[in-house]
């Protein structure tokens, strides 16, 4: 093997190794972020993460803010449940409106989509079929 071919081989192996390591790092970071987001959907996770962000000065301050955070988490959960119910109703109304214009295959696909439960069980975050990796809508200001 000539020195030139050894150089090319070494360069190729290095490139391949870098691609594999890069893919592993991207996957690990994605899993970490997904786990944190999933934890925020749970009321306890939301309250815990906000408390961690606040970093109470002492146990007394922590005890004072904890019930406020838990109440906020409960309100957020109720908002998400209401939102999911409203989105479900709108999707069903859309299907009814589109029905005369669609063939059986199109209608069947749309109904299968509407029948999928949201992630986290009934009334859970994500609405019909879940977020599917799409960005969440912008928050109102």
PDB file of C-alpha atoms in Angstrom:
ATOM      1  CA  UNK A   1       0.000   0.000   0.000  1.00  0.00           C
ATOM      2  CA  UNK A   2       1.431   3.348  -1.001  1.00  0.00           C
ATOM      3  CA  UNK A   3       1.714   6.229   1.459  1.00  0.00           C
ATOM      4  CA  UNK A   4      -0.877   8.138  -0.553  1.00  0.00           C
ATOM      5  CA  UNK A   5      -3.465   5.353  -0.351  1.00  0.00           C
ATOM      6  CA  UNK A   6      -2.766   4.960   3.390  1.00  0.00           C
ATOM      7  CA  UNK A   7      -3.419   8.693   3.809  1.00  0.00           C
ATOM      8  CA  UNK A   8      -6.708   8.410   1.926  1.00  0.00           C
ATOM      9  CA  UNK A   9      -7.728   5.389   3.987  1.00  0.00           C
ATOM     10  CA  UNK A  10      -6.858   7.137   7.250  1.00  0.00           C
ATOM     11  CA  UNK A  11      -8.769  10.238   6.144  1.00  0.00           C
ATOM     12  CA  UNK A  12     -11.810   8.139   5.195  1.00  0.00           C
ATOM     13  CA  UNK A  13     -11.790   6.229   8.487  1.00  0.00           C
ATOM     14  CA  UNK A  14     -11.457   9.509  10.414  1.00  0.00           C
ATOM     15  CA  UNK A  15     -14.356  11.017   8.477  1.00  0.00           C
ATOM     16  CA  UNK A  16     -16.522   7.951   9.057  1.00  0.00           C
ATOM     17  CA  UNK A  17     -15.668   7.866  12.767  1.00  0.00           C
ATOM     18  CA  UNK A  18     -16.513  11.587  13.074  1.00  0.00           C
ATOM     19  CA  UNK A  19     -19.866  11.066  11.380  1.00  0.00           C
ATOM     20  CA  UNK A  20     -20.766   8.169  13.680  1.00  0.00           C
ATOM     21  CA  UNK A  21     -19.721  10.054  16.815  1.00  0.00           C
ATOM     22  CA  UNK A  22     -21.603  13.159  15.648  1.00  0.00           C
ATOM     23  CA  UNK A  23     -24.773  11.157  15.070  1.00  0.00           C
ATOM     24  CA  UNK A  24     -24.497   9.581  18.513  1.00  0.00           C
ATOM     25  CA  UNK A  25     -24.042  12.962  20.196  1.00  0.00           C
ATOM     26  CA  UNK A  26     -26.999  14.481  18.323  1.00  0.00           C
ATOM     27  CA  UNK A  27     -29.170  11.503  19.290  1.00  0.00           C
ATOM     28  CA  UNK A  28     -28.142  11.696  22.952  1.00  0.00           C
ATOM     29  CA  UNK A  29     -28.836  15.429  23.139  1.00  0.00           C
ATOM     30  CA  UNK A  30     -32.209  14.934  21.457  1.00  0.00           C
ATOM     31  CA  UNK A  31     -33.164  12.226  23.950  1.00  0.00           C
ATOM     32  CA  UNK A  32     -32.127  14.444  26.849  1.00  0.00           C
ATOM     33  CA  UNK A  33     -34.194  17.369  25.569  1.00  0.00           C
ATOM     34  CA  UNK A  34     -37.202  15.158  24.832  1.00  0.00           C
ATOM     35  CA  UNK A  35     -37.048  13.751  28.361  1.00  0.00           C
ATOM     36  CA  UNK A  36     -36.959  17.235  29.872  1.00  0.00           C
ATOM     37  CA  UNK A  37     -39.891  18.395  27.745  1.00  0.00           C
ATOM     38  CA  UNK A  38     -41.885  15.274  28.624  1.00  0.00           C
ATOM     39  CA  UNK A  39     -41.178  15.925  32.312  1.00  0.00           C
ATOM     40  CA  UNK A  40     -42.575  19.449  31.975  1.00  0.00           C
ATOM     41  CA  UNK A  41     -45.909  18.040  30.778  1.00  0.00           C
ATOM     42  CA  UNK A  42     -46.401  16.438  34.158  1.00  0.00           C
ATOM     43  CA  UNK A  43     -47.567  18.921  36.804  1.00  0.00           C
ATOM     44  CA  UNK A  44     -44.948  17.757  39.282  1.00  0.00           C
ATOM     45  CA  UNK A  45     -42.235  18.120  36.654  1.00  0.00           C
ATOM     46  CA  UNK A  46     -43.352  21.657  35.824  1.00  0.00           C
ATOM     47  CA  UNK A  47     -43.386  22.738  39.470  1.00  0.00           C
ATOM     48  CA  UNK A  48     -40.048  21.005  40.157  1.00  0.00           C
ATOM     49  CA  UNK A  49     -38.330  22.603  37.162  1.00  0.00           C
ATOM     50  CA  UNK A  50     -39.619  26.097  37.943  1.00  0.00           C
ATOM     51  CA  UNK A  51     -38.552  25.691  41.576  1.00  0.00           C
ATOM     52  CA  UNK A  52     -35.107  24.581  40.391  1.00  0.00           C
ATOM     53  CA  UNK A  53     -34.966  27.650  38.136  1.00  0.00           C
ATOM     54  CA  UNK A  54     -35.958  29.982  40.998  1.00  0.00           C
ATOM     55  CA  UNK A  55     -33.464  28.369  43.410  1.00  0.00           C
ATOM     56  CA  UNK A  56     -35.194  29.264  46.688  1.00  0.00           C
ATOM     57  CA  UNK A  57     -32.867  30.905  49.221  1.00  0.00           C
ATOM     58  CA  UNK A  58     -33.881  28.549  52.016  1.00  0.00           C
ATOM     59  CA  UNK A  59     -36.408  25.887  53.005  1.00  0.00           C
ATOM     60  CA  UNK A  60     -38.906  28.496  54.192  1.00  0.00           C
ATOM     61  CA  UNK A  61     -38.962  30.249  50.824  1.00  0.00           C
ATOM     62  CA  UNK A  62     -39.185  26.884  49.082  1.00  0.00           C
ATOM     63  CA  UNK A  63     -42.162  25.934  51.244  1.00  0.00           C
ATOM     64  CA  UNK A  64     -43.820  29.285  50.448  1.00  0.00           C
ATOM     65  CA  UNK A  65     -43.454  29.064  46.657  1.00  0.00           C
ATOM     66  CA  UNK A  66     -44.149  25.328  46.254  1.00  0.00           C
ATOM     67  CA  UNK A  67     -47.970  25.546  46.687  1.00  0.00           C
ATOM     68  CA  UNK A  68     -48.080  28.478  44.248  1.00  0.00           C
ATOM     69  CA  UNK A  69     -46.121  26.493  41.662  1.00  0.00           C
ATOM     70  CA  UNK A  70     -48.278  23.408  42.158  1.00  0.00           C
ATOM     71  CA  UNK A  71     -51.457  25.477  41.716  1.00  0.00           C
ATOM     72  CA  UNK A  72     -50.014  26.994  38.534  1.00  0.00           C
ATOM     73  CA  UNK A  73     -49.144  23.507  37.284  1.00  0.00           C
ATOM     74  CA  UNK A  74     -52.731  22.398  37.898  1.00  0.00           C
ATOM     75  CA  UNK A  75     -54.089  25.422  36.002  1.00  0.00           C
ATOM     76  CA  UNK A  76     -51.688  24.695  33.124  1.00  0.00           C
ATOM     77  CA  UNK A  77     -52.891  21.098  33.028  1.00  0.00           C
ATOM     78  CA  UNK A  78     -56.514  22.239  32.890  1.00  0.00           C
ATOM     79  CA  UNK A  79     -55.663  24.634  30.058  1.00  0.00           C
ATOM     80  CA  UNK A  80     -54.005  21.822  28.105  1.00  0.00           C
ATOM     81  CA  UNK A  81     -56.969  19.489  28.650  1.00  0.00           C
ATOM     82  CA  UNK A  82     -59.410  22.194  27.503  1.00  0.00           C
ATOM     83  CA  UNK A  83     -57.223  23.004  24.513  1.00  0.00           C
ATOM     84  CA  UNK A  84     -57.046  19.346  23.484  1.00  0.00           C
ATOM     85  CA  UNK A  85     -60.815  18.947  23.800  1.00  0.00           C
ATOM     86  CA  UNK A  86     -61.403  22.085  21.710  1.00  0.00           C
ATOM     87  CA  UNK A  87     -58.911  20.941  19.064  1.00  0.00           C
ATOM     88  CA  UNK A  88     -60.588  17.528  18.921  1.00  0.00           C
ATOM     89  CA  UNK A  89     -64.009  19.162  18.423  1.00  0.00           C
ATOM     90  CA  UNK A  90     -62.612  21.425  15.672  1.00  0.00           C
ATOM     91  CA  UNK A  91     -61.009  18.477  13.902  1.00  0.00           C
ATOM     92  CA  UNK A  92     -64.273  16.527  13.969  1.00  0.00           C
ATOM     93  CA  UNK A  93     -66.130  19.578  12.623  1.00  0.00           C
ATOM     94  CA  UNK A  94     -63.528  19.871   9.853  1.00  0.00           C
ATOM     95  CA  UNK A  95     -64.028  16.226   8.906  1.00  0.00           C
ATOM     96  CA  UNK A  96     -67.797  16.762   8.718  1.00  0.00           C
ATOM     97  CA  UNK A  97     -67.277  19.807   6.504  1.00  0.00           C
ATOM     98  CA  UNK A  98     -64.799  18.054   4.210  1.00  0.00           C
ATOM     99  CA  UNK A  99     -66.733  14.780   3.929  1.00  0.00           C
ATOM    100  CA  UNK A 100     -68.726  15.689   0.781  1.00  0.00           C
ATOM    101  CA  UNK A 101     -65.510  16.658  -1.021  1.00  0.00           C
ATOM    102  CA  UNK A 102     -63.366  13.606  -0.185  1.00  0.00           C
ATOM    103  CA  UNK A 103     -63.294  10.081  -1.509  1.00  0.00           C
ATOM    104  CA  UNK A 104     -63.478   7.080   0.826  1.00  0.00           C
ATOM    105  CA  UNK A 105     -59.693   6.612   1.057  1.00  0.00           C
ATOM    106  CA  UNK A 106     -59.069  10.254   1.933  1.00  0.00           C
ATOM    107  CA  UNK A 107     -61.862  10.240   4.476  1.00  0.00           C
ATOM    108  CA  UNK A 108     -60.578   7.010   6.040  1.00  0.00           C
ATOM    109  CA  UNK A 109     -57.059   8.467   6.412  1.00  0.00           C
ATOM    110  CA  UNK A 110     -58.425  11.624   7.977  1.00  0.00           C
ATOM    111  CA  UNK A 111     -60.617   9.667  10.398  1.00  0.00           C
ATOM    112  CA  UNK A 112     -57.692   7.411  11.385  1.00  0.00           C
ATOM    113  CA  UNK A 113     -55.694  10.556  12.124  1.00  0.00           C
ATOM    114  CA  UNK A 114     -58.537  11.968  14.221  1.00  0.00           C
ATOM    115  CA  UNK A 115     -58.969   8.688  16.128  1.00  0.00           C
ATOM    116  CA  UNK A 116     -55.376   8.612  17.384  1.00  0.00           C
ATOM    117  CA  UNK A 117     -55.107   9.506  21.060  1.00  0.00           C
ATOM    118  CA  UNK A 118     -52.859  12.389  22.030  1.00  0.00           C
ATOM    119  CA  UNK A 119     -49.533  11.561  23.675  1.00  0.00           C
ATOM    120  CA  UNK A 120     -49.822  11.037  27.406  1.00  0.00           C
ATOM    121  CA  UNK A 121     -53.240   9.402  27.161  1.00  0.00           C
ATOM    122  CA  UNK A 122     -56.702  10.899  26.767  1.00  0.00           C
ATOM    123  CA  UNK A 123     -56.660  14.644  27.129  1.00  0.00           C
ATOM    124  CA  UNK A 124     -52.874  14.623  27.208  1.00  0.00           C
ATOM    125  CA  UNK A 125     -50.640  17.187  25.551  1.00  0.00           C
ATOM    126  CA  UNK A 126     -50.189  17.236  21.818  1.00  0.00           C
ATOM    127  CA  UNK A 127     -53.754  17.021  20.585  1.00  0.00           C
ATOM    128  CA  UNK A 128     -54.950  14.550  17.988  1.00  0.00           C
ATOM    129  CA  UNK A 129     -52.022  12.570  16.719  1.00  0.00           C
ATOM    130  CA  UNK A 130     -49.503  14.468  18.836  1.00  0.00           C
ATOM    131  CA  UNK A 131     -47.067  17.164  17.872  1.00  0.00           C
ATOM    132  CA  UNK A 132     -45.197  14.849  15.496  1.00  0.00           C
ATOM    133  CA  UNK A 133     -41.929  16.675  16.043  1.00  0.00           C
ATOM    134  CA  UNK A 134     -43.340  19.960  14.859  1.00  0.00           C
ATOM    135  CA  UNK A 135     -42.648  23.170  16.708  1.00  0.00           C
ATOM    136  CA  UNK A 136     -45.255  24.297  19.203  1.00  0.00           C
ATOM    137  CA  UNK A 137     -47.266  27.387  18.261  1.00  0.00           C
ATOM    138  CA  UNK A 138     -45.827  30.703  19.442  1.00  0.00           C
ATOM    139  CA  UNK A 139     -46.921  31.804  22.882  1.00  0.00           C
ATOM    140  CA  UNK A 140     -49.197  34.847  23.085  1.00  0.00           C
ATOM    141  CA  UNK A 141     -47.507  37.962  24.424  1.00  0.00           C
TER     142      UNK A 141
END
